[in-house]
mmCIF file with all atom_site columns, C-alpha atoms in Angstrom:
data_model
loop_
_atom_site.group_PDB
_atom_site.id
_atom_site.type_symbol
_atom_site.label_atom_id
_atom_site.label_alt_id
_atom_site.label_comp_id
_atom_site.label_asym_id
_atom_site.label_entity_id
_atom_site.label_seq_id
_atom_site.pdbx_PDB_ins_code
_atom_site.Cartn_x
_atom_site.Cartn_y
_atom_site.Cartn_z
_atom_site.occupancy
_atom_site.B_iso_or_equiv
_atom_site.pdbx_formal_charge
_atom_site.auth_seq_id
_atom_site.auth_comp_id
_atom_site.auth_asym_id
_atom_site.auth_atom_id
_atom_site.pdbx_PDB_model_num
ATOM 1  C CA . UNK A 1 1  ? -5.238  -13.867 -0.494  1.00 95.00 ? 1  UNK A CA 1
ATOM 2  C CA . UNK A 1 2  ? -5.509  -10.317 0.751   1.00 96.00 ? 2  UNK A CA 1
ATOM 3  C CA . UNK A 1 3  ? -6.182  -7.213  -1.096  1.00 97.00 ? 3  UNK A CA 1
ATOM 4  C CA . UNK A 1 4  ? -5.001  -4.168  0.022   1.00 94.00 ? 4  UNK A CA 1
ATOM 5  C CA . UNK A 1 5  ? -5.771  -0.582  -0.895  1.00 93.00 ? 5  UNK A CA 1
ATOM 6  C CA . UNK A 1 6  ? -3.938  1.870   0.535   1.00 92.00 ? 6  UNK A CA 1
ATOM 7  C CA . UNK A 1 7  ? -1.047  4.817   0.231   1.00 92.00 ? 7  UNK A CA 1
ATOM 8  C CA . UNK A 1 8  ? 1.497   2.071   1.391   1.00 90.00 ? 8  UNK A CA 1
ATOM 9  C CA . UNK A 1 9  ? 2.433   5.179   4.149   1.00 86.00 ? 9  UNK A CA 1
ATOM 10 C CA . UNK A 1 10 ? 2.454   3.436   7.691   1.00 79.00 ? 10 UNK A CA 1
ATOM 11 C CA . UNK A 1 11 ? 2.099   5.448   11.008  1.00 74.00 ? 11 UNK A CA 1
ATOM 12 C CA . UNK A 1 12 ? 0.479   3.216   13.698  1.00 78.00 ? 12 UNK A CA 1
ATOM 13 C CA . UNK A 1 13 ? 0.976   -0.361  13.747  1.00 80.00 ? 13 UNK A CA 1
ATOM 14 C CA . UNK A 1 14 ? 3.326   -2.996  12.643  1.00 83.00 ? 14 UNK A CA 1
ATOM 15 C CA . UNK A 1 15 ? 5.826   -2.638  10.240  1.00 87.00 ? 15 UNK A CA 1
ATOM 16 C CA . UNK A 1 16 ? 4.131   -3.750  6.963   1.00 88.00 ? 16 UNK A CA 1
ATOM 17 C CA . UNK A 1 17 ? 7.090   -5.397  5.661   1.00 90.00 ? 17 UNK A CA 1
ATOM 18 C CA . UNK A 1 18 ? 7.105   -7.813  8.837   1.00 91.00 ? 18 UNK A CA 1
ATOM 19 C CA . UNK A 1 19 ? 3.245   -8.026  8.173   1.00 90.00 ? 19 UNK A CA 1
ATOM 20 C CA . UNK A 1 20 ? 4.129   -8.952  5.114   1.00 93.00 ? 20 UNK A CA 1
ATOM 21 C CA . UNK A 1 21 ? 6.715   -11.231 6.139   1.00 95.00 ? 21 UNK A CA 1
ATOM 22 C CA . UNK A 1 22 ? 4.114   -12.859 8.279   1.00 94.00 ? 22 UNK A CA 1
ATOM 23 C CA . UNK A 1 23 ? 1.729   -13.374 5.478   1.00 95.00 ? 23 UNK A CA 1
ATOM 24 C CA . UNK A 1 24 ? 4.702   -14.775 3.089   1.00 96.00 ? 24 UNK A CA 1
ATOM 25 C CA . UNK A 1 25 ? 5.460   -17.377 5.983   1.00 96.00 ? 25 UNK A CA 1
ATOM 26 C CA . UNK A 1 26 ? 1.469   -18.804 5.624   1.00 96.00 ? 26 UNK A CA 1
ATOM 27 C CA . UNK A 1 27 ? 1.112   -18.803 1.999   1.00 97.00 ? 27 UNK A CA 1
ATOM 28 C CA . UNK A 1 28 ? -0.703  -15.802 2.142   1.00 97.00 ? 28 UNK A CA 1
ATOM 29 C CA . UNK A 1 29 ? -0.733  -13.576 -0.936  1.00 97.00 ? 29 UNK A CA 1
ATOM 30 C CA . UNK A 1 30 ? -1.065  -9.855  -0.670  1.00 97.00 ? 30 UNK A CA 1
ATOM 31 C CA . UNK A 1 31 ? -2.196  -8.237  -3.881  1.00 97.00 ? 31 UNK A CA 1
ATOM 32 C CA . UNK A 1 32 ? -1.426  -4.104  -3.470  1.00 96.00 ? 32 UNK A CA 1
ATOM 33 C CA . UNK A 1 33 ? -3.481  -1.367  -4.824  1.00 95.00 ? 33 UNK A CA 1
ATOM 34 C CA . UNK A 1 34 ? -1.950  1.992   -4.052  1.00 93.00 ? 34 UNK A CA 1
ATOM 35 C CA . UNK A 1 35 ? -3.831  4.729   -3.913  1.00 91.00 ? 35 UNK A CA 1
ATOM 36 C CA . UNK A 1 36 ? -2.653  8.150   -4.558  1.00 88.00 ? 36 UNK A CA 1
ATOM 37 C CA . UNK A 1 37 ? 0.277   10.306  -6.004  1.00 88.00 ? 37 UNK A CA 1
ATOM 38 C CA . UNK A 1 38 ? 3.669   10.805  -5.124  1.00 87.00 ? 38 UNK A CA 1
ATOM 39 C CA . UNK A 1 39 ? 3.856   14.833  -4.741  1.00 89.00 ? 39 UNK A CA 1
ATOM 40 C CA . UNK A 1 40 ? 1.049   13.991  -1.934  1.00 89.00 ? 40 UNK A CA 1
ATOM 41 C CA . UNK A 1 41 ? -1.859  16.153  -0.585  1.00 88.00 ? 41 UNK A CA 1
ATOM 42 C CA . UNK A 1 42 ? -3.619  16.937  2.818   1.00 90.00 ? 42 UNK A CA 1
ATOM 43 C CA . UNK A 1 43 ? -6.762  15.696  3.966   1.00 87.00 ? 43 UNK A CA 1
ATOM 44 C CA . UNK A 1 44 ? -8.869  16.323  6.518   1.00 89.00 ? 44 UNK A CA 1
ATOM 45 C CA . UNK A 1 45 ? -9.510  13.472  8.690   1.00 86.00 ? 45 UNK A CA 1
ATOM 46 C CA . UNK A 1 46 ? -11.341 13.942  12.040  1.00 90.00 ? 46 UNK A CA 1
ATOM 47 C CA . UNK A 1 47 ? -11.191 17.317  11.887  1.00 93.00 ? 47 UNK A CA 1
ATOM 48 C CA . UNK A 1 48 ? -7.439  16.931  11.690  1.00 91.00 ? 48 UNK A CA 1
ATOM 49 C CA . UNK A 1 49 ? -5.542  17.824  8.436   1.00 92.00 ? 49 UNK A CA 1
ATOM 50 C CA . UNK A 1 50 ? -3.142  14.603  7.110   1.00 87.00 ? 50 UNK A CA 1
ATOM 51 C CA . UNK A 1 51 ? -0.408  14.653  4.658   1.00 88.00 ? 51 UNK A CA 1
ATOM 52 C CA . UNK A 1 52 ? -0.693  11.511  2.584   1.00 88.00 ? 52 UNK A CA 1
ATOM 53 C CA . UNK A 1 53 ? 1.576   10.517  0.318   1.00 91.00 ? 53 UNK A CA 1
ATOM 54 C CA . UNK A 1 54 ? 1.817   7.187   -2.140  1.00 93.00 ? 54 UNK A CA 1
ATOM 55 C CA . UNK A 1 55 ? 4.870   5.049   -1.775  1.00 93.00 ? 55 UNK A CA 1
ATOM 56 C CA . UNK A 1 56 ? 4.510   2.849   -4.314  1.00 94.00 ? 56 UNK A CA 1
ATOM 57 C CA . UNK A 1 57 ? 7.764   1.267   -2.885  1.00 94.00 ? 57 UNK A CA 1
ATOM 58 C CA . UNK A 1 58 ? 6.269   -0.360  0.450   1.00 94.00 ? 58 UNK A CA 1
ATOM 59 C CA . UNK A 1 59 ? 3.820   -1.401  -1.925  1.00 95.00 ? 59 UNK A CA 1
ATOM 60 C CA . UNK A 1 60 ? 5.504   -3.064  -4.303  1.00 96.00 ? 60 UNK A CA 1
ATOM 61 C CA . UNK A 1 61 ? 7.701   -4.974  -1.906  1.00 96.00 ? 61 UNK A CA 1
ATOM 62 C CA . UNK A 1 62 ? 4.483   -6.378  0.423   1.00 95.00 ? 62 UNK A CA 1
ATOM 63 C CA . UNK A 1 63 ? 3.097   -7.952  -3.343  1.00 97.00 ? 63 UNK A CA 1
ATOM 64 C CA . UNK A 1 64 ? 6.543   -9.200  -4.437  1.00 97.00 ? 64 UNK A CA 1
ATOM 65 C CA . UNK A 1 65 ? 7.381   -11.097 -0.565  1.00 96.00 ? 65 UNK A CA 1
ATOM 66 C CA . UNK A 1 66 ? 4.137   -12.592 -0.489  1.00 97.00 ? 66 UNK A CA 1
ATOM 67 C CA . UNK A 1 67 ? 4.058   -14.105 -4.832  1.00 97.00 ? 67 UNK A CA 1
ATOM 68 C CA . UNK A 1 68 ? 1.116   -11.174 -5.311  1.00 97.00 ? 68 UNK A CA 1
ATOM 69 C CA . UNK A 1 69 ? 0.698   -7.967  -7.470  1.00 96.00 ? 69 UNK A CA 1
ATOM 70 C CA . UNK A 1 70 ? 1.163   -4.263  -7.075  1.00 95.00 ? 70 UNK A CA 1
ATOM 71 C CA . UNK A 1 71 ? -1.302  -1.858  -9.029  1.00 94.00 ? 71 UNK A CA 1
ATOM 72 C CA . UNK A 1 72 ? -1.848  1.617   -9.193  1.00 91.00 ? 72 UNK A CA 1
ATOM 73 C CA . UNK A 1 73 ? -5.097  2.714   -8.814  1.00 90.00 ? 73 UNK A CA 1
ATOM 74 C CA . UNK A 1 74 ? -4.895  5.664   -11.285 1.00 81.00 ? 74 UNK A CA 1
ATOM 75 C CA . UNK A 1 75 ? -3.444  3.080   -14.331 1.00 65.00 ? 75 UNK A CA 1
ATOM 76 C CA . UNK A 1 76 ? -6.620  2.497   -15.667 1.00 62.00 ? 76 UNK A CA 1
ATOM 77 C CA . UNK A 1 77 ? -4.679  0.134   -18.585 1.00 64.00 ? 77 UNK A CA 1
ATOM 78 C CA . UNK A 1 78 ? -2.930  -1.679  -16.393 1.00 57.00 ? 78 UNK A CA 1
ATOM 79 C CA . UNK A 1 79 ? -4.013  -5.607  -15.910 1.00 52.00 ? 79 UNK A CA 1
#
């Protein structure tokens, strides 16, 4: 199993859903935890302003395709 804490946005590397397909083919479950908000915000990362927004669709798809579960980090009542 993999626990992925992310906003769901991908800016470098392989497509997240291609990674999910590979994980699923190996029987690896991905449990995703979404951080951030759908409205997004600007973060200062290594001296650069970076806009980031929660993409729950990608995170849900990753979990679904690998028989894992998606959790929203802002929902403290979710189990």
